[in-house]
mmCIF file of C-alpha atoms and ligand atoms in Angstrom:
data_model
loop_
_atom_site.group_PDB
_atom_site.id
_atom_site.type_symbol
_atom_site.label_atom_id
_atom_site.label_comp_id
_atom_site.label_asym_id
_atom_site.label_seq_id
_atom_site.Cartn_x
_atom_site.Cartn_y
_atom_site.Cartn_z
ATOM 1 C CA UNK M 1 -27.860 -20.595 -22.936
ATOM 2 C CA UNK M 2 -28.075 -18.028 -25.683
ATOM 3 C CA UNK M 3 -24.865 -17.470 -27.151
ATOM 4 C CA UNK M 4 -24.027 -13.958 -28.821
ATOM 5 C CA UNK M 5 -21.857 -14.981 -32.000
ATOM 6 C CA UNK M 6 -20.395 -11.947 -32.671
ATOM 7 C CA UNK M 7 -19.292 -11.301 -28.760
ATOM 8 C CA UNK M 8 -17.900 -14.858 -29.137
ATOM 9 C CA UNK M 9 -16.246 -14.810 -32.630
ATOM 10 C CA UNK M 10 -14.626 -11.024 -31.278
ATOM 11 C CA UNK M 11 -13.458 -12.722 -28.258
ATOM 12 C CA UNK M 12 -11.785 -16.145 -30.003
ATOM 13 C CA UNK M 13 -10.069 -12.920 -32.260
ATOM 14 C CA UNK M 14 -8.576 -11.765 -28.975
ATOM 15 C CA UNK M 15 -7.382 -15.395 -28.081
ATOM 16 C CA UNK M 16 -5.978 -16.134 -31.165
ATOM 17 C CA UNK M 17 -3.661 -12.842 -30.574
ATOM 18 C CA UNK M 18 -2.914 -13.618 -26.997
ATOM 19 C CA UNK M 19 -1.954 -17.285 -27.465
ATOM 20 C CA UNK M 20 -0.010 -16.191 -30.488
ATOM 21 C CA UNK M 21 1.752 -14.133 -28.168
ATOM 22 C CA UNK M 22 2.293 -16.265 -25.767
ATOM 23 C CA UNK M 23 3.772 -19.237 -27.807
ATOM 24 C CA UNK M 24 6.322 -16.132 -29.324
ATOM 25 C CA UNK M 25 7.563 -15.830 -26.152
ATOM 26 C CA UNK M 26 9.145 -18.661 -25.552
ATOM 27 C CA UNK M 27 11.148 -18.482 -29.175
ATOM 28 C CA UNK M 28 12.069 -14.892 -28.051
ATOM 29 C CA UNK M 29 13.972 -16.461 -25.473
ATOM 30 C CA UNK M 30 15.813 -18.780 -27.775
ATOM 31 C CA UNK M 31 16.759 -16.217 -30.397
ATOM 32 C CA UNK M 32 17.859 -13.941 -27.814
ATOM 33 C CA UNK M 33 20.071 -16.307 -25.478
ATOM 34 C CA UNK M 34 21.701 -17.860 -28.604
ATOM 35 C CA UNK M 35 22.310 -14.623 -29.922
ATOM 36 C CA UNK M 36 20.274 -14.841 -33.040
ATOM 37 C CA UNK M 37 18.947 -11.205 -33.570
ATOM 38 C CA UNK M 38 22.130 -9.818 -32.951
ATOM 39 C CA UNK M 39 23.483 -11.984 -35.862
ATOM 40 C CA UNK M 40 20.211 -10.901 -37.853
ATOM 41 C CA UNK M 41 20.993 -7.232 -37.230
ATOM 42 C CA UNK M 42 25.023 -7.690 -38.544
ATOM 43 C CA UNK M 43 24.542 -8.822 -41.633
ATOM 44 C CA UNK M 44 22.808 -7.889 -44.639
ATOM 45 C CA UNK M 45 19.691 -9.878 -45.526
ATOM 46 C CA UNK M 46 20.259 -13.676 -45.620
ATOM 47 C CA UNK M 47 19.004 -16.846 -47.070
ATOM 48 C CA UNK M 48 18.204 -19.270 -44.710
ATOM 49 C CA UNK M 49 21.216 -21.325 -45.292
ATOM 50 C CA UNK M 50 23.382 -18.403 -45.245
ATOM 51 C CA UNK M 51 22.189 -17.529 -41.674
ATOM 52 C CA UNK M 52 22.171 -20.325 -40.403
ATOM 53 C CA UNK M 53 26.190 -20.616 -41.155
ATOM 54 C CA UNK M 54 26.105 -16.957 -39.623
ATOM 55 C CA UNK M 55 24.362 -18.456 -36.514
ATOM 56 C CA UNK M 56 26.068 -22.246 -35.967
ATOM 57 C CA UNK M 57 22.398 -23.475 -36.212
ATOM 58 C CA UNK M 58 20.566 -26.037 -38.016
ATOM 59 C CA UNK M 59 19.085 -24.629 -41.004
ATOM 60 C CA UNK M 60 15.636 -26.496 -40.993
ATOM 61 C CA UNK M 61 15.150 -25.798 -37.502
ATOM 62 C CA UNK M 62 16.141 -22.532 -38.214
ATOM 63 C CA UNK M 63 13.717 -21.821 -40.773
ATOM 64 C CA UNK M 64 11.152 -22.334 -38.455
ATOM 65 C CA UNK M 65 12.071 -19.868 -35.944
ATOM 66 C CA UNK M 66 12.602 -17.345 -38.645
ATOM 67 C CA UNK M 67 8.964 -18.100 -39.865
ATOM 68 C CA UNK M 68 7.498 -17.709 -36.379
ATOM 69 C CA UNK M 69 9.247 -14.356 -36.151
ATOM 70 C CA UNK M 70 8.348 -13.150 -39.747
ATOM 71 C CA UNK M 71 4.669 -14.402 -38.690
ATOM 72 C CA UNK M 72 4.813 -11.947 -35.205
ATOM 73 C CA UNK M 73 6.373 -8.978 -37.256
ATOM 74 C CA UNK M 74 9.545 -9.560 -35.439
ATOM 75 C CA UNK M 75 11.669 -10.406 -38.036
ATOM 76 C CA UNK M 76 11.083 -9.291 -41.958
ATOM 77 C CA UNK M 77 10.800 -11.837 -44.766
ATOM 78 C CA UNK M 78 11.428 -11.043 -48.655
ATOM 79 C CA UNK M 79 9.150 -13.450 -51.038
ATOM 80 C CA UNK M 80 10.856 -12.416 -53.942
ATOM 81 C CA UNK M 81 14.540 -12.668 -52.050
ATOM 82 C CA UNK M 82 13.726 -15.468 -49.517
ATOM 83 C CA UNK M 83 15.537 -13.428 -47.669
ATOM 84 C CA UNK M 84 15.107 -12.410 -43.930
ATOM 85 C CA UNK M 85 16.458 -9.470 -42.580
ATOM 86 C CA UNK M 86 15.541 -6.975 -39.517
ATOM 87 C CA UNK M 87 14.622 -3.402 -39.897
ATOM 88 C CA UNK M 88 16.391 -0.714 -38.011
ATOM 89 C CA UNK M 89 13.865 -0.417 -35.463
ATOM 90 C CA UNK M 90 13.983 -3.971 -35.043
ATOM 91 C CA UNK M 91 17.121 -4.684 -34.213
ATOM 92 C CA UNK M 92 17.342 -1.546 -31.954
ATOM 93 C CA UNK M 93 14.442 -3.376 -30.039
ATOM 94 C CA UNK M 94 15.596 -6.878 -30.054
ATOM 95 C CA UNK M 95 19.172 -6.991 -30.857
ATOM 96 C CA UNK M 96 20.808 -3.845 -28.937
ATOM 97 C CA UNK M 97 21.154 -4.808 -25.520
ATOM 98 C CA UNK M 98 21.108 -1.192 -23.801
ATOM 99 C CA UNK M 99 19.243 0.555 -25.961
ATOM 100 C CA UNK M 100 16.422 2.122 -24.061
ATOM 101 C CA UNK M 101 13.835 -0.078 -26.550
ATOM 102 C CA UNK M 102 15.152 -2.949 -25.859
ATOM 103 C CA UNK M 103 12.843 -5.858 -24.998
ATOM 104 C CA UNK M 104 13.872 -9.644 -24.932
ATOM 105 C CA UNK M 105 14.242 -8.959 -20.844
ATOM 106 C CA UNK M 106 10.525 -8.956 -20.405
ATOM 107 C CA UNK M 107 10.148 -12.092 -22.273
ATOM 108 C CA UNK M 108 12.301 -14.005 -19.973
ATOM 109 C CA UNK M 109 10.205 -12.901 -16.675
ATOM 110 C CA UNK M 110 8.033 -15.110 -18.285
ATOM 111 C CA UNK M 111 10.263 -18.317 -17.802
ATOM 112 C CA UNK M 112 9.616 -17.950 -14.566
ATOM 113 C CA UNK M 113 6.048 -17.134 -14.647
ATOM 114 C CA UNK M 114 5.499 -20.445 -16.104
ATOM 115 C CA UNK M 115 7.903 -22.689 -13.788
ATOM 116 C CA UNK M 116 6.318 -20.903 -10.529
ATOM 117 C CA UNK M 117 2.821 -22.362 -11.761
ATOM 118 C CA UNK M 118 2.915 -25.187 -9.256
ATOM 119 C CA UNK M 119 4.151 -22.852 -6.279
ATOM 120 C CA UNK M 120 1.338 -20.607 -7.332
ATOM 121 C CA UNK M 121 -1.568 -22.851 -7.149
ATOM 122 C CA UNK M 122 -0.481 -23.571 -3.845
ATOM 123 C CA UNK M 123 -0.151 -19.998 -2.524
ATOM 124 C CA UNK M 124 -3.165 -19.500 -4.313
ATOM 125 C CA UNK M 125 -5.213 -22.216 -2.014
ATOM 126 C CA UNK M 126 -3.067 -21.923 1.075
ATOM 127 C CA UNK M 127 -2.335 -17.799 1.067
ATOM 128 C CA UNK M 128 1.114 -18.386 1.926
ATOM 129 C CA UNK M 129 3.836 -16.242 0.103
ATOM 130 C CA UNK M 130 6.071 -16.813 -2.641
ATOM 131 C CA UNK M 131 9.975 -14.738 -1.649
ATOM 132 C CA UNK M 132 11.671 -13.453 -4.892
ATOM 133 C CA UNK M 133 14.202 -15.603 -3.403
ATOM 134 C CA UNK M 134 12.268 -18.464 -4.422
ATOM 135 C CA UNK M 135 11.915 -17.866 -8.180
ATOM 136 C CA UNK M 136 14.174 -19.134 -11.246
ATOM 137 C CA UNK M 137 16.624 -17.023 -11.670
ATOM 138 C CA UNK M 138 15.553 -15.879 -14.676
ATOM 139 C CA UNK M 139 13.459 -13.677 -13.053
ATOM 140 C CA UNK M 140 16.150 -11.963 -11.486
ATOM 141 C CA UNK M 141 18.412 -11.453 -15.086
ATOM 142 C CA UNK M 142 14.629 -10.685 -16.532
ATOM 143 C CA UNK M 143 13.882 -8.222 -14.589
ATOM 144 C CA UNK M 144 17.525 -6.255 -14.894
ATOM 145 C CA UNK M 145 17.396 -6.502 -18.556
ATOM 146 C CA UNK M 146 13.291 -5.371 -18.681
ATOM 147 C CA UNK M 147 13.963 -2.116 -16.559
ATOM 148 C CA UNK M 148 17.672 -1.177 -17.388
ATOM 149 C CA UNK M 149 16.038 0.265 -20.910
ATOM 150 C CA UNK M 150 13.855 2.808 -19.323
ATOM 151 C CA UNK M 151 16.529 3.927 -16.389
ATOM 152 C CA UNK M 152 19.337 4.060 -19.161
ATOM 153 C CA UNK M 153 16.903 5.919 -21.251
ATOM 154 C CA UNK M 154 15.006 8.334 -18.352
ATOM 155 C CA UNK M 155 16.850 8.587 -14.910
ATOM 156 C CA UNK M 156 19.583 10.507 -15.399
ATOM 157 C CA UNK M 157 17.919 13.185 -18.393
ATOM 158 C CA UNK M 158 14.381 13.285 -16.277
ATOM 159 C CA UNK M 159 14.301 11.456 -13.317
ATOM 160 C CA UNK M 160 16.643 13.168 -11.370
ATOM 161 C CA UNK M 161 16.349 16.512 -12.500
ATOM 162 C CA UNK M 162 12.605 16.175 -11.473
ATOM 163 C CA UNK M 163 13.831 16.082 -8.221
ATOM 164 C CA UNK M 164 14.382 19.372 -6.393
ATOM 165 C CA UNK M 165 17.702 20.397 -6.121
ATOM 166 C CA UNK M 166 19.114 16.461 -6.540
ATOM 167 C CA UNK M 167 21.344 16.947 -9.223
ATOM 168 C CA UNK M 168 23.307 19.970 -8.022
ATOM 169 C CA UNK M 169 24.238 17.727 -4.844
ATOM 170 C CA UNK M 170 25.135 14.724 -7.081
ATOM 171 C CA UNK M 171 27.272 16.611 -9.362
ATOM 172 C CA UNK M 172 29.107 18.015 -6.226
ATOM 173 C CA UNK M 173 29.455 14.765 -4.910
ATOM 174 C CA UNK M 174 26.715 13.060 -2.401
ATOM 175 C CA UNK M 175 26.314 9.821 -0.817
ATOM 176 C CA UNK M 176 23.258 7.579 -1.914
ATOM 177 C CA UNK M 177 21.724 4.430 -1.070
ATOM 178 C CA UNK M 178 19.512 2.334 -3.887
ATOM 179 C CA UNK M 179 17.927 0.375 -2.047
ATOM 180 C CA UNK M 180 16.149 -3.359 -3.030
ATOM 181 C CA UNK M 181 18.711 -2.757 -6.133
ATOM 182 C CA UNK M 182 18.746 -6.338 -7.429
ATOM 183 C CA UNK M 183 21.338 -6.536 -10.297
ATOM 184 C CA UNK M 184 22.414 -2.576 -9.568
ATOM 185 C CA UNK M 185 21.156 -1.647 -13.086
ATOM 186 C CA UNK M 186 20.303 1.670 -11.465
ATOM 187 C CA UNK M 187 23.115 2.467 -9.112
ATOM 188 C CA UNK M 188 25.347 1.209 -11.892
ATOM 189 C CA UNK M 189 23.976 4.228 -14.265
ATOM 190 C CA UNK M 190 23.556 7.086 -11.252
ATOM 191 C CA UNK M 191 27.895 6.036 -10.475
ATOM 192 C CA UNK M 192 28.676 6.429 -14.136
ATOM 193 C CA UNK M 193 26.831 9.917 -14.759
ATOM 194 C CA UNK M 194 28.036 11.174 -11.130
ATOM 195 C CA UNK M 195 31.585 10.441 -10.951
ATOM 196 C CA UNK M 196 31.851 12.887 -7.397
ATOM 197 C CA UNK M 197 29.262 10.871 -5.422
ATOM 198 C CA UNK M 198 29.317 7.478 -3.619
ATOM 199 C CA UNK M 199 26.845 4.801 -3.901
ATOM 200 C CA UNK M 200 25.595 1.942 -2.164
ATOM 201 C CA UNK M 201 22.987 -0.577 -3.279
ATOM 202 C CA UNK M 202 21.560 -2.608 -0.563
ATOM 203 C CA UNK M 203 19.074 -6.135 -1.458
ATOM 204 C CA UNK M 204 18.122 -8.830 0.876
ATOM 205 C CA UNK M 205 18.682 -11.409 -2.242
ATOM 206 C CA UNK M 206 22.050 -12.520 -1.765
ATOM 207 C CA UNK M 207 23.020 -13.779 -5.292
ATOM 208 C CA UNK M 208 21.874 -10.346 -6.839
ATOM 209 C CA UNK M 209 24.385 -8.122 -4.737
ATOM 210 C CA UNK M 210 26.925 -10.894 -5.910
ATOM 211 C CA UNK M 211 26.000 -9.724 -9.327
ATOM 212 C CA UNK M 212 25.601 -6.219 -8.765
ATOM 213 C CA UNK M 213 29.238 -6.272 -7.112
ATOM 214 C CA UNK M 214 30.712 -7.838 -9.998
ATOM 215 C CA UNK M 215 29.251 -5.654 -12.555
ATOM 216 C CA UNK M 216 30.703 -2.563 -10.747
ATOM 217 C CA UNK M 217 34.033 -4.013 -10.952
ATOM 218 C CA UNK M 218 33.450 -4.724 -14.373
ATOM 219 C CA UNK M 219 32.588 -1.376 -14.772
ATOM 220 C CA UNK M 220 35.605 -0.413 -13.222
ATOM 221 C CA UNK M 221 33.362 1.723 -10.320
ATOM 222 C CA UNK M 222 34.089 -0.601 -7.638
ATOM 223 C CA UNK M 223 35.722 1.957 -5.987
ATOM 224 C CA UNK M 224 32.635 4.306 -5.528
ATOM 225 C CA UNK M 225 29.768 2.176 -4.857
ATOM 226 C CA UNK M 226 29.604 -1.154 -3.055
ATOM 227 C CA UNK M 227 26.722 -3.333 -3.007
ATOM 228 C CA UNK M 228 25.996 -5.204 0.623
ATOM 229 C CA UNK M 229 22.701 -7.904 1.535
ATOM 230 C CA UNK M 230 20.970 -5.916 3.716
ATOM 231 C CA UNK M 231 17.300 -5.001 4.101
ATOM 232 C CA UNK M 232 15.168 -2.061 3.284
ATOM 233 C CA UNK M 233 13.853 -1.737 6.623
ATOM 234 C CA UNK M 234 17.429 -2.259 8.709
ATOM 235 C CA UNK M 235 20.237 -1.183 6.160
ATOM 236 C CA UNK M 236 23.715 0.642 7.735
ATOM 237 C CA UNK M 237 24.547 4.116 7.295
ATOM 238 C CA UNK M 238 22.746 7.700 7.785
ATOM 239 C CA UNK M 239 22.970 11.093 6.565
ATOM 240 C CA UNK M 240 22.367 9.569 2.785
ATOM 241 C CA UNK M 241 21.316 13.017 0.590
ATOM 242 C CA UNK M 242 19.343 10.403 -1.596
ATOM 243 C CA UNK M 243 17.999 6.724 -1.177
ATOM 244 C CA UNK M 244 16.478 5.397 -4.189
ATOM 245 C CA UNK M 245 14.199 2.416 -4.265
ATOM 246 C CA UNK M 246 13.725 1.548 -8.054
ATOM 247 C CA UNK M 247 10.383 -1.090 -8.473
ATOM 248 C CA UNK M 248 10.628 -2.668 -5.046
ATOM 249 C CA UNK M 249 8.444 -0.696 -2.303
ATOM 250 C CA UNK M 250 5.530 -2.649 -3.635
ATOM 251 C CA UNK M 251 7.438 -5.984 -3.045
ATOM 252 C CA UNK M 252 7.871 -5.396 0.341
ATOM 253 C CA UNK M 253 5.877 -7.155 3.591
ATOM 254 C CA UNK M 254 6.406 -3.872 5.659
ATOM 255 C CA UNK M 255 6.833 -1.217 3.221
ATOM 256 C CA UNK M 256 5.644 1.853 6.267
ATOM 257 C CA UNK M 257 8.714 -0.042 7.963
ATOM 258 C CA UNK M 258 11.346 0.805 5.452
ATOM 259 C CA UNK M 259 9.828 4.000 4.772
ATOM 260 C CA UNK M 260 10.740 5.128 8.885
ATOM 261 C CA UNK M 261 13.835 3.810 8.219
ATOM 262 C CA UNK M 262 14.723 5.625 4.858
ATOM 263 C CA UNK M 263 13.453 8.702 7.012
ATOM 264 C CA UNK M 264 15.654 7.904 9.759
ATOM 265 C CA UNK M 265 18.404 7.324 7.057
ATOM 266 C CA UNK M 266 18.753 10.566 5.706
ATOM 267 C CA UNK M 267 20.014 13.756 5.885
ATOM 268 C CA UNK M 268 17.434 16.203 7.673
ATOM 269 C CA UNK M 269 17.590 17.723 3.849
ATOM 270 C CA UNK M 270 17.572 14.692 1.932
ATOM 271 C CA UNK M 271 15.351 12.570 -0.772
ATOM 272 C CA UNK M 272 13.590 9.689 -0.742
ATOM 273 C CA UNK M 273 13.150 8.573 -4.559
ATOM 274 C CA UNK M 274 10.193 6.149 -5.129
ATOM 275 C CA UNK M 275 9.425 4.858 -8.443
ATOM 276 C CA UNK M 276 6.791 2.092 -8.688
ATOM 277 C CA UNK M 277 4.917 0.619 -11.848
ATOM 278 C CA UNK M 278 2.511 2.995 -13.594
ATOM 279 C CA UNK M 279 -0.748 2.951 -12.365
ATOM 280 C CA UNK M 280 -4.019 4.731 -11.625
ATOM 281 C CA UNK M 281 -5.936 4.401 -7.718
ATOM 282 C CA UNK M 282 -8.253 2.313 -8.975
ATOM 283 C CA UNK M 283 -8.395 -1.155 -10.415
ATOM 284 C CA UNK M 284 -11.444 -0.247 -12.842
ATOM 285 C CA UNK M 285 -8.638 3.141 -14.571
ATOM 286 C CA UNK M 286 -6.069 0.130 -14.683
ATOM 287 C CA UNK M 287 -7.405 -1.910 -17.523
ATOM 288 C CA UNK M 288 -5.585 -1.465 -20.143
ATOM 289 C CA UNK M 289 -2.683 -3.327 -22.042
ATOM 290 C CA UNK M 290 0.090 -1.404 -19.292
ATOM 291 C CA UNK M 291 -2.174 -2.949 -16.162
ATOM 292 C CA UNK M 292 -2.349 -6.399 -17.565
ATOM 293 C CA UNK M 293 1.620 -6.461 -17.966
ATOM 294 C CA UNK M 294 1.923 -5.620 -14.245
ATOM 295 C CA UNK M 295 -1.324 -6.979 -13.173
ATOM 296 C CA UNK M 296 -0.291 -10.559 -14.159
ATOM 297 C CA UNK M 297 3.513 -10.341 -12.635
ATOM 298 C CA UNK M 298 2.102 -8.723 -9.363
ATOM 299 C CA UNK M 299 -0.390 -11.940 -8.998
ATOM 300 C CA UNK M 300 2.604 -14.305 -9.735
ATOM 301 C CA UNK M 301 5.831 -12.265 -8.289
ATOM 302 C CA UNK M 302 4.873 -9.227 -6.220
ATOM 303 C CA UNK M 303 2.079 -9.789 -4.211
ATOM 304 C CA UNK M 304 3.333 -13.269 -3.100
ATOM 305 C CA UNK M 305 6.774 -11.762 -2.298
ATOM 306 C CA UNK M 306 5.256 -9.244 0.155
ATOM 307 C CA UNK M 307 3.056 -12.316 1.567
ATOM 308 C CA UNK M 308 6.551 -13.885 2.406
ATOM 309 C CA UNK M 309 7.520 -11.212 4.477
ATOM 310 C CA UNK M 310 6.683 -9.789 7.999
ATOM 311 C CA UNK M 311 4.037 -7.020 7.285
ATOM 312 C CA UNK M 312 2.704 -8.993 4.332
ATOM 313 C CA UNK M 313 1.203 -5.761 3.240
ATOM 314 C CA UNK M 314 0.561 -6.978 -0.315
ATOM 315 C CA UNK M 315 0.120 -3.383 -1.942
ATOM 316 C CA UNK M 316 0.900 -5.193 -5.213
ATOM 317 C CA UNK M 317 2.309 -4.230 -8.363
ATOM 318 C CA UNK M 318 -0.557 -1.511 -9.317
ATOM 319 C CA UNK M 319 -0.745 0.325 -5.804
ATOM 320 C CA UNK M 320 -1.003 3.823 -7.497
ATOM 321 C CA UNK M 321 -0.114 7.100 -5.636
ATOM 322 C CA UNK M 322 -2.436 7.745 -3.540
ATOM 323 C CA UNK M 323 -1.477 4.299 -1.522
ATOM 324 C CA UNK M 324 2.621 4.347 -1.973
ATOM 325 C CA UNK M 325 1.641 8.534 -0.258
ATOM 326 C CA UNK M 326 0.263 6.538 2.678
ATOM 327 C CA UNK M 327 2.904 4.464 3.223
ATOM 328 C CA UNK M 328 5.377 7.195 2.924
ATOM 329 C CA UNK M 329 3.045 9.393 5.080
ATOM 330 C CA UNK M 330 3.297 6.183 7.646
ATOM 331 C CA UNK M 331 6.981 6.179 7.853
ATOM 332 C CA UNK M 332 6.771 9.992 8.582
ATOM 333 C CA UNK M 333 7.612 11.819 5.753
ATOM 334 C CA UNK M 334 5.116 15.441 5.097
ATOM 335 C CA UNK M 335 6.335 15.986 2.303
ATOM 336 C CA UNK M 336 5.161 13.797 -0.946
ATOM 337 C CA UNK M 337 4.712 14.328 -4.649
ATOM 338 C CA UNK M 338 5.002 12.670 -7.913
ATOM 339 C CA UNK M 339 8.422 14.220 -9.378
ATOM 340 C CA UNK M 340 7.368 12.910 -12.817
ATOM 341 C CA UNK M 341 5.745 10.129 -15.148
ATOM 342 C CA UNK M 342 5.767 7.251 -18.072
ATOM 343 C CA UNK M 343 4.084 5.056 -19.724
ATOM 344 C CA UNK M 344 5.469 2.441 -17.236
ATOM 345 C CA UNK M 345 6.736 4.314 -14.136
ATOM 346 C CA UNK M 346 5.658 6.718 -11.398
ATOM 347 C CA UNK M 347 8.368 8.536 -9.574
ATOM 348 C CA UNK M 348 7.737 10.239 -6.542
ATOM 349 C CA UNK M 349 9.760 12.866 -4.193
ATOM 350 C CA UNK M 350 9.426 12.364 -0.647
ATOM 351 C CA UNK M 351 10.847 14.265 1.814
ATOM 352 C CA UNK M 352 11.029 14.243 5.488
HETATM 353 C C1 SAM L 1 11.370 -6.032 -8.966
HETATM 354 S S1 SAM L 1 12.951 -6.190 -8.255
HETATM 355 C C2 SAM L 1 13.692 -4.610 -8.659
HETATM 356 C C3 SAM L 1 15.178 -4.648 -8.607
HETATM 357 C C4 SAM L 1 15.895 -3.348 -8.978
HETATM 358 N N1 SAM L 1 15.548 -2.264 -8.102
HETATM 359 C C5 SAM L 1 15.590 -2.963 -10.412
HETATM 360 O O1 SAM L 1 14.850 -1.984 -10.607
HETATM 361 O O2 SAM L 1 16.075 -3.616 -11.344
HETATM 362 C C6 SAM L 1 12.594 -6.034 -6.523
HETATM 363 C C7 SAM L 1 13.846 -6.152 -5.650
HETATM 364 O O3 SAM L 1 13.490 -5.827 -4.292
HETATM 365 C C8 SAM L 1 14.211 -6.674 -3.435
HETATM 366 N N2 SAM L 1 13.510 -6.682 -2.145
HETATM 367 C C9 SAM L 1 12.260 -7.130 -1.887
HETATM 368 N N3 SAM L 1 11.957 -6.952 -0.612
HETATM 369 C C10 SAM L 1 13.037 -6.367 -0.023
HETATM 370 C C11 SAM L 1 13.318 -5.916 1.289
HETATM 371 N N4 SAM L 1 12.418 -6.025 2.256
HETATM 372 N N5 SAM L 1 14.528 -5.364 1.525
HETATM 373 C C12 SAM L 1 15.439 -5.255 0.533
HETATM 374 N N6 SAM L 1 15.241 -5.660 -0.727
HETATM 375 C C13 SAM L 1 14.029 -6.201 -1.016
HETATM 376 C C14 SAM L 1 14.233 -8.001 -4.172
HETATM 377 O O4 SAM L 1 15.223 -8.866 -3.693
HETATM 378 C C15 SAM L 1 14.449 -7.553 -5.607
HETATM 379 O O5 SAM L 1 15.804 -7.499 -5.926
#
């Protein structure tokens, strides 16, 4: 076997960065549940010893974490000083829950990645699904705290007023249904900027509308917008001027199902808003660093969640536009177009 050094020595470079990665996940985690960027980011640069009094943590053990994150760039070390500290941009990113950079969600989908390893080897072999139901429910707090950034920082200055005509009925007061809304990170930010219209999230996952229901009386919006378990392709009500389905079409066994129902749901002049993962039609235009984020959760979550459902359509986390335009096409809508676009997200206008 002839061996090509430099093709090997280029790709052991590439491992060494993803296992690096990898192992910084999991200390991500930590820092973030116990809370210790946001003590990085209060203070002014600190000794070990002096954060660590800042933090309640032990100081040696702390030392190492604060190593591992000076080593990733996460966290900035002083030789001079021995003092670490985090830059602005850092602790916008790490330490700001809500700011629309903000990234320790993602690294907790990973959690779960890891503990559905055994489940996936078996779907793997036998072909049988996987329901988000099924997964840790860090997954579920994961997944609101990965996708809240980009809707606090996009839906309500672009999303919706790529929409034709959307936000003129919102501001006068409408009635809309975000459906598959998990924690109600969405609905949540639609109630607060449009304090005239009603909302309703619907989900099938029972402990996430408990969730989503308590966050909107937290939020004090209990009184506009309810969240019920229901599915996409049988939830109440009709006439809806907008139903919203925010990363969840793609998770779906019968996707053309919930699209005729959505149809059926609402208003002869009203919107169906799609947005799905970022990607291109075809596999070979989706690698790149975007398609291996949602390549690798739509082999673990997505695809196996769709499995577990009646349809089992599997379009999977990268389906691209010219597949979610069948589907809507399916459930009968004529007209279809993609509204507007990120780096991570495609959002589409349909209309019946
Ligand atoms: C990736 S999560 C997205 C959650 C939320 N929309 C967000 O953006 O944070 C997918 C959601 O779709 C829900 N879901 C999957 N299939 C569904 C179905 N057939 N009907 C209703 N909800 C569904 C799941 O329970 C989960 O909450």
């Amino acid at each position: 076997m002839a061996i090509d050094e430099a093709k090997l020595n280029e790709f052991m470079g590439r491992f060494v960065q993803d296992i690096g990665a990898v192992m910084h996940a999991a200390t991500v985690v930590v820092g973030d549940q116990l809370g210790l960027y946001k003590a990085l980011a209060k203070g002014p640069p600190a000794q070990v010893e002096e954060l660590a009094r800042r933090t309640e943590t032990d100081p040696r053990y702390l030392r190492e974490w604060l190593s591992a994150q000076a080593a990733s760039g996460y966290v900035n070390y002083d030789p001079a000083s021995q003092c670490f500290s985090l830059s602005e941009e850092q602790a916008f990113a790490l330490a700001e829950e809500g700011s629309p950079a903000f990234i320790p969600g993602a690294f907790e989908i990973s959690v779960d990645q890891f503990k559905s390893i055994p489940k996936m080897k078996q779907a793997l072999r036998t072909g049988l699904g996987i329901g988000w139901h099924e997964h840790d429910p860090a997954l579920f707090n994961g997944t609101e705290r990965f996708f809240r950034p980009a809707y606090a920082a996009d839906l309500i200055p672009k999303w919706l007023p790529a929409l034709d005509g959307v936000v003129a009925r919102l501001e006068a007061g409408a009635s809309v249904a975000d459906v598959g809304c998990g924690h109600g990170a969405s609905t949540l930010i639609m109630a607060e900027a449009f304090p005239k219209s009603r909302f309703v999230g619907y989900d099938y996952h029972a402990p996430s509308v408990e969730y989503a229901s308590a966050a909107a009386r937290k939020a004090g919006l209990a009184e506009r917008v309810r969240f019920e378990v229901a599915s996409a392709q049988d939830f109440p009500g009709s006439g809806y001027d907008l139903v919203a389905m925010f990363d969840c079409l793609h998770d779906m066994g019968d996707p053309a199902g919930a699209a005729a129902h959505v149809h059926s749901s609402l208003a002869a002049d009203g919107c169906w808003l799609i947005v799905e993962p970022f990607a291109n039609d075809r596999l070979e235009d989706n690698l790149n660093p975007i398609g291996r984020v949602f390549y690798s959760a739509s082999a673990f979550i997505c695809t196996p969640a769709s499995r577990a459902q009646q349809g089992a359509r599997c379009l999977g986390a990268q389906a691209g536009e010219a597949r979610i335009r069948e589907v809507a096409s399916e459930g009968g809508f004529t007209h279809f177009r993609r509204a507007t676009e990120t780096p991570f997200n495609l959002v589409f206008e349909a209309r019946p």
